[in-house]
PDB file of C-alpha atoms in Angstrom:
ATOM      1  CA  MET A   1      97.518  95.651  89.972  1.00 48.00           C
ATOM      2  CA  ASN A   2     100.003  94.427  87.446  1.00 54.00           C
ATOM      3  CA  PRO A   3     101.110  90.814  88.196  1.00 54.00           C
ATOM      4  CA  ALA A   4     104.673  91.672  87.198  1.00 53.00           C
ATOM      5  CA  ARG A   5     104.839  94.270  90.013  1.00 65.00           C
ATOM      6  CA  ARG A   6     103.354  92.025  92.719  1.00 79.00           C
ATOM      7  CA  ARG A   7     105.298  92.069  95.997  1.00 84.00           C
ATOM      8  CA  PRO A   8     106.940  88.781  96.977  1.00 88.00           C
ATOM      9  CA  SER A   9     105.580  86.899  99.937  1.00 90.00           C
ATOM     10  CA  GLY A  10     107.241  87.114 103.336  1.00 89.00           C
ATOM     11  CA  GLN A  11     108.486  83.553 103.048  1.00 91.00           C
ATOM     12  CA  SER A  12     110.042  84.303  99.630  1.00 90.00           C
ATOM     13  CA  VAL A  13     111.860  87.334 101.029  1.00 90.00           C
ATOM     14  CA  LEU A  14     113.144  85.377 104.036  1.00 90.00           C
ATOM     15  CA  ASP A  15     114.261  82.507 101.794  1.00 90.00           C
ATOM     16  CA  ALA A  16     116.145  84.925  99.541  1.00 90.00           C
ATOM     17  CA  PHE A  17     117.817  86.593 102.527  1.00 89.00           C
ATOM     18  CA  ALA A  18     118.837  83.227 103.982  1.00 88.00           C
ATOM     19  CA  VAL A  19     120.714  82.188 100.829  1.00 88.00           C
ATOM     20  CA  GLU A  20     122.600  85.480 100.456  1.00 86.00           C
ATOM     21  CA  ARG A  21     126.371  84.988 100.420  1.00 84.00           C
ATOM     22  CA  ASP A  22     126.791  87.620 103.147  1.00 82.00           C
ATOM     23  CA  CYS A  23     123.918  88.103 105.606  1.00 78.00           C
ATOM     24  CA  GLY A  24     125.733  90.940 107.349  1.00 83.00           C
ATOM     25  CA  ARG A  25     124.602  94.448 108.196  1.00 87.00           C
ATOM     26  CA  LEU A  26     124.707  95.873 104.664  1.00 89.00           C
ATOM     27  CA  THR A  27     122.604  93.040 103.243  1.00 89.00           C
ATOM     28  CA  LEU A  28     120.121  93.349 106.085  1.00 89.00           C
ATOM     29  CA  GLU A  29     119.803  97.119 105.565  1.00 91.00           C
ATOM     30  CA  ARG A  30     119.179  96.598 101.848  1.00 91.00           C
ATOM     31  CA  TYR A  31     116.417  94.060 102.529  1.00 90.00           C
ATOM     32  CA  LEU A  32     114.880  96.330 105.171  1.00 90.00           C
ATOM     33  CA  GLN A  33     114.711  99.195 102.654  1.00 92.00           C
ATOM     34  CA  LEU A  34     113.211  96.965  99.964  1.00 91.00           C
ATOM     35  CA  TYR A  35     110.787  95.094 102.246  1.00 91.00           C
ATOM     36  CA  PRO A  36     109.963  97.186 105.336  1.00 92.00           C
ATOM     37  CA  GLU A  37     106.761  95.177 105.919  1.00 93.00           C
ATOM     38  CA  TYR A  38     108.926  92.178 106.845  1.00 91.00           C
ATOM     39  CA  ALA A  39     111.328  94.089 109.106  1.00 91.00           C
ATOM     40  CA  MET A  40     110.750  92.063 112.277  1.00 92.00           C
ATOM     41  CA  GLU A  41     111.019  88.725 110.508  1.00 92.00           C
ATOM     42  CA  LEU A  42     114.177  89.806 108.657  1.00 90.00           C
ATOM     43  CA  ILE A  43     115.826  91.011 111.863  1.00 90.00           C
ATOM     44  CA  ASP A  44     114.958  87.770 113.665  1.00 90.00           C
ATOM     45  CA  LEU A  45     116.329  85.700 110.781  1.00 89.00           C
ATOM     46  CA  SER A  46     119.483  87.820 110.659  1.00 88.00           C
ATOM     47  CA  ARG A  47     120.070  87.181 114.360  1.00 88.00           C
ATOM     48  CA  ASP A  48     119.488  83.454 113.912  1.00 85.00           C
ATOM     49  CA  LEU A  49     121.899  83.285 110.992  1.00 83.00           C
ATOM     50  CA  SER A  50     124.593  85.302 112.751  1.00 80.00           C
ATOM     51  CA  CYS A  51     124.715  82.970 115.760  1.00 71.00           C
ATOM     52  CA  GLU A  52     127.672  80.668 115.759  1.00 69.00           C
ATOM     53  CA  VAL A  53     126.837  77.012 115.719  1.00 66.00           C
ATOM     54  CA  PHE A  54     128.806  75.052 118.284  1.00 67.00           C
ATOM     55  CA  ASP A  55     129.378  71.725 116.629  1.00 70.00           C
ATOM     56  CA  ASP A  56     131.893  70.164 118.987  1.00 73.00           C
ATOM     57  CA  THR A  57     131.003  66.539 119.577  1.00 78.00           C
ATOM     58  CA  SER A  58     133.989  65.708 121.744  1.00 81.00           C
ATOM     59  CA  PRO A  59     133.187  64.311 125.180  1.00 84.00           C
ATOM     60  CA  LEU A  60     133.060  66.655 128.151  1.00 82.00           C
ATOM     61  CA  SER A  61     136.043  66.878 130.421  1.00 87.00           C
ATOM     62  CA  ALA A  62     135.702  65.570 133.977  1.00 89.00           C
ATOM     63  CA  ALA A  63     135.778  69.147 135.280  1.00 90.00           C
ATOM     64  CA  ASP A  64     132.995  70.240 132.900  1.00 86.00           C
ATOM     65  CA  GLN A  65     130.869  67.224 133.830  1.00 87.00           C
ATOM     66  CA  ALA A  66     131.421  67.958 137.539  1.00 89.00           C
ATOM     67  CA  LEU A  67     130.266  71.565 137.011  1.00 88.00           C
ATOM     68  CA  ILE A  68     127.140  70.404 135.200  1.00 86.00           C
ATOM     69  CA  ASP A  69     126.382  67.804 137.894  1.00 88.00           C
ATOM     70  CA  ALA A  70     126.824  70.375 140.660  1.00 88.00           C
ATOM     71  CA  ALA A  71     124.542  72.861 138.899  1.00 86.00           C
ATOM     72  CA  TRP A  72     121.925  70.167 138.326  1.00 85.00           C
ATOM     73  CA  SER A  73     122.045  69.095 141.980  1.00 85.00           C
ATOM     74  CA  GLN A  74     121.607  72.698 143.073  1.00 84.00           C
ATOM     75  CA  HIS A  75     118.656  73.086 140.703  1.00 80.00           C
ATOM     76  CA  ALA A  76     117.039  69.836 141.885  1.00 79.00           C
ATOM     77  CA  ALA A  77     117.417  70.867 145.536  1.00 77.00           C
ATOM     78  CA  ALA A  78     115.695  74.192 144.819  1.00 75.00           C
ATOM     79  CA  MET A  79     112.672  72.529 143.213  1.00 69.00           C
ATOM     80  CA  PRO A  80     109.669  72.290 145.538  1.00 62.00           C
ATOM     81  CA  ALA A  81     108.752  68.808 146.665  1.00 59.00           C
ATOM     82  CA  ALA A  82     105.773  67.248 144.953  1.00 58.00           C
ATOM     83  CA  THR A  83     102.703  67.837 147.035  1.00 57.00           C
ATOM     84  CA  THR A  84     100.236  65.064 147.507  1.00 72.00           C
ATOM     85  CA  ASP A  85      96.534  65.658 147.350  1.00 77.00           C
ATOM     86  CA  PRO A  86      95.214  65.258 150.913  1.00 81.00           C
ATOM     87  CA  PHE A  87      91.724  64.643 149.518  1.00 79.00           C
ATOM     88  CA  ALA A  88      92.833  61.641 147.452  1.00 80.00           C
ATOM     89  CA  ALA A  89      94.397  59.850 150.424  1.00 77.00           C
ATOM     90  CA  LEU A  90      91.135  59.442 152.344  1.00 82.00           C
ATOM     91  CA  THR A  91      88.842  56.428 152.126  1.00 84.00           C
ATOM     92  CA  SER A  92      85.047  56.561 152.356  1.00 83.00           C
ATOM     93  CA  ASP A  93      85.292  55.622 156.052  1.00 86.00           C
ATOM     94  CA  ASP A  94      87.718  58.504 156.560  1.00 85.00           C
ATOM     95  CA  TRP A  95      85.254  60.880 154.895  1.00 86.00           C
ATOM     96  CA  ARG A  96      82.478  59.633 157.173  1.00 88.00           C
ATOM     97  CA  THR A  97      84.709  60.394 160.168  1.00 88.00           C
ATOM     98  CA  VAL A  98      85.514  63.854 158.776  1.00 86.00           C
ATOM     99  CA  ALA A  99      81.781  64.596 158.402  1.00 87.00           C
ATOM    100  CA  GLN A 100      81.156  63.528 161.994  1.00 89.00           C
ATOM    101  CA  ARG A 101      84.068  65.601 163.299  1.00 90.00           C
ATOM    102  CA  LEU A 102      82.900  68.674 161.399  1.00 88.00           C
ATOM    103  CA  GLU A 103      79.281  68.011 162.380  1.00 88.00           C
ATOM    104  CA  VAL A 104      78.032  68.492 158.809  1.00 90.00           C
ATOM    105  CA  PRO A 105      76.004  66.278 156.470  1.00 91.00           C
ATOM    106  CA  ARG A 106      77.945  63.984 154.110  1.00 90.00           C
ATOM    107  CA  GLN A 107      76.845  66.039 151.081  1.00 90.00           C
ATOM    108  CA  VAL A 108      78.799  69.014 152.496  1.00 90.00           C
ATOM    109  CA  VAL A 109      81.887  66.821 152.796  1.00 88.00           C
ATOM    110  CA  THR A 110      81.319  65.552 149.256  1.00 88.00           C
ATOM    111  CA  ALA A 111      81.156  69.139 147.986  1.00 89.00           C
ATOM    112  CA  LEU A 112      84.413  69.872 149.829  1.00 87.00           C
ATOM    113  CA  ARG A 113      86.069  66.732 148.420  1.00 87.00           C
ATOM    114  CA  GLU A 114      85.036  67.654 144.876  1.00 87.00           C
ATOM    115  CA  ARG A 115      86.112  71.280 145.396  1.00 87.00           C
ATOM    116  CA  ARG A 116      82.677  72.546 144.350  1.00 89.00           C
ATOM    117  CA  ILE A 117      82.870  75.138 147.111  1.00 89.00           C
ATOM    118  CA  SER A 118      84.722  78.392 146.533  1.00 88.00           C
ATOM    119  CA  LEU A 119      87.781  78.324 148.780  1.00 86.00           C
ATOM    120  CA  VAL A 120      87.515  82.017 149.682  1.00 88.00           C
ATOM    121  CA  SER A 121      84.002  81.482 151.059  1.00 88.00           C
ATOM    122  CA  ILE A 122      85.139  78.930 153.650  1.00 90.00           C
ATOM    123  CA  PRO A 123      85.910  80.491 157.050  1.00 90.00           C
ATOM    124  CA  ARG A 124      89.513  80.060 158.201  1.00 90.00           C
ATOM    125  CA  ARG A 125      88.446  78.378 161.450  1.00 90.00           C
ATOM    126  CA  PHE A 126      86.458  75.763 159.509  1.00 89.00           C
ATOM    127  CA  LEU A 127      89.413  75.172 157.157  1.00 89.00           C
ATOM    128  CA  GLN A 128      91.677  74.565 160.164  1.00 91.00           C
ATOM    129  CA  THR A 129      89.219  72.055 161.609  1.00 89.00           C
ATOM    130  CA  LEU A 130      88.902  70.365 158.206  1.00 89.00           C
ATOM    131  CA  ALA A 131      92.701  70.145 157.882  1.00 88.00           C
ATOM    132  CA  GLU A 132      92.985  68.578 161.341  1.00 90.00           C
ATOM    133  CA  ALA A 133      90.232  66.077 160.552  1.00 88.00           C
ATOM    134  CA  MET A 134      92.018  65.145 157.326  1.00 87.00           C
ATOM    135  CA  ARG A 135      95.433  64.919 159.047  1.00 86.00           C
ATOM    136  CA  SER A 136      96.731  67.660 156.777  1.00 85.00           C
ATOM    137  CA  SER A 137      97.575  71.355 156.924  1.00 86.00           C
ATOM    138  CA  VAL A 138      95.623  74.375 155.762  1.00 86.00           C
ATOM    139  CA  ALA A 139      98.427  75.172 153.309  1.00 85.00           C
ATOM    140  CA  GLN A 140      98.179  71.695 151.735  1.00 85.00           C
ATOM    141  CA  LEU A 141      94.409  72.041 151.447  1.00 84.00           C
ATOM    142  CA  GLU A 142      94.721  75.430 149.779  1.00 84.00           C
ATOM    143  CA  LEU A 143      97.361  74.166 147.330  1.00 83.00           C
ATOM    144  CA  SER A 144      95.307  71.128 146.398  1.00 81.00           C
ATOM    145  CA  TRP A 145      92.206  73.304 146.006  1.00 80.00           C
ATOM    146  CA  VAL A 146      93.927  75.552 143.503  1.00 75.00           C
ATOM    147  CA  SER A 147      95.544  72.740 141.520  1.00 67.00           C
ATOM    148  CA  ALA A 148      92.590  70.320 141.495  1.00 61.00           C
ATOM    149  CA  GLN A 149      90.031  70.187 138.752  1.00 51.00           C
ATOM    150  CA  PRO A 150      86.501  70.254 140.157  1.00 46.00           C
ATOM    151  CA  ALA A 151      84.285  67.197 139.834  1.00 44.00           C
ATOM    152  CA  ALA A 152      86.914  64.522 140.124  1.00 44.00           C
ATOM    153  CA  ALA A 153      86.581  61.056 138.660  1.00 47.00           C
ATOM    154  CA  ARG A 154      83.138  59.836 139.627  1.00 52.00           C
ATOM    155  CA  SER A 155      81.072  57.332 137.744  1.00 55.00           C
ATOM    156  CA  TYR A 156      77.771  58.477 136.234  1.00 54.00           C
ATOM    157  CA  LYS A 157      75.217  56.745 134.083  1.00 65.00           C
ATOM    158  CA  ALA A 158      73.907  59.505 131.888  1.00 64.00           C
ATOM    159  CA  ASP A 159      73.427  60.379 128.250  1.00 65.00           C
ATOM    160  CA  GLY A 160      76.126  63.026 128.301  1.00 64.00           C
ATOM    161  CA  LYS A 161      79.473  63.457 129.951  1.00 60.00           C
ATOM    162  CA  PRO A 162      79.220  65.226 133.336  1.00 58.00           C
ATOM    163  CA  THR A 163      80.643  68.716 133.418  1.00 57.00           C
ATOM    164  CA  ALA A 164      82.135  70.675 136.266  1.00 56.00           C
ATOM    165  CA  GLY A 165      79.697  73.274 137.491  1.00 63.00           C
ATOM    166  CA  GLU A 166      80.447  76.675 138.915  1.00 79.00           C
ATOM    167  CA  GLN A 167      81.789  76.750 142.418  1.00 86.00           C
ATOM    168  CA  VAL A 168      79.296  77.887 145.015  1.00 89.00           C
ATOM    169  CA  THR A 169      79.733  79.472 148.416  1.00 89.00           C
ATOM    170  CA  PHE A 170      80.146  77.434 151.559  1.00 87.00           C
ATOM    171  CA  GLU A 171      76.984  79.020 152.954  1.00 89.00           C
ATOM    172  CA  GLN A 172      74.969  77.940 149.893  1.00 90.00           C
ATOM    173  CA  VAL A 173      76.124  74.339 150.286  1.00 89.00           C
ATOM    174  CA  LEU A 174      75.105  74.408 153.951  1.00 90.00           C
ATOM    175  CA  ILE A 175      71.679  75.789 152.997  1.00 90.00           C
ATOM    176  CA  ASP A 176      71.242  73.160 150.259  1.00 89.00           C
ATOM    177  CA  ALA A 177      72.199  70.443 152.769  1.00 89.00           C
ATOM    178  CA  GLY A 178      69.462  71.613 155.140  1.00 90.00           C
ATOM    179  CA  VAL A 179      71.800  72.731 157.937  1.00 88.00           C
ATOM    180  CA  PRO A 180      69.726  74.742 160.478  1.00 90.00           C
ATOM    181  CA  ALA A 181      70.327  78.516 160.608  1.00 89.00           C
ATOM    182  CA  GLU A 182      71.885  78.571 164.088  1.00 90.00           C
ATOM    183  CA  LYS A 183      74.326  75.757 163.218  1.00 88.00           C
ATOM    184  CA  ARG A 184      75.078  77.503 159.900  1.00 87.00           C
ATOM    185  CA  ALA A 185      75.908  80.699 161.769  1.00 88.00           C
ATOM    186  CA  ARG A 186      78.275  78.779 164.050  1.00 88.00           C
ATOM    187  CA  LEU A 187      80.011  77.048 161.090  1.00 86.00           C
ATOM    188  CA  LEU A 188      80.318  80.340 159.182  1.00 86.00           C
ATOM    189  CA  ALA A 189      81.772  82.216 162.168  1.00 83.00           C
ATOM    190  CA  ASP A 190      85.478  82.850 161.753  1.00 70.00           C
ATOM    191  CA  SER A 191      86.138  82.792 165.488  1.00 58.00           C
ATOM    192  CA  ASP A 192      84.701  80.969 168.509  1.00 54.00           C
TER     193      ASP A 192
END
């Protein structure tokens, strides 16, 4: 390829278009015919350059400020309230009480607290009992489960940084905790 006939870069074409005296329709069409490979970028730049710049620095009128304040208040009222993490509010004594109320080993409660258990594998009845024991609602538990990062801030003495493992099923955690089969069946039942 002859260096004299080399196509200009996209940035060079856009720079040239931006400094044109008139960036109107005719100029845009000419550039599109000459450089069709940069069509999208040229069209975007043309739109940006054709927008009027509002450079009024005068203060807002009282009526304008009142409109803005009213719109902002309406927006703020529509925003959902910040939800607190029901898991973070409990002390170690509270967790011991939760384990006793649920009649499960502490390692099951720890797995729940760290959200290592897949939420969809937990029976609804058990979730309701857990929410009651935590003085929360099922909806709050579900929201905190989705928004929480597994393996919260725990201290480890190891060579490497701990990583969050895959979530496991509720049944698997019960098996790993040594919960007897008949008790497991009762905990996994979705109704009484």
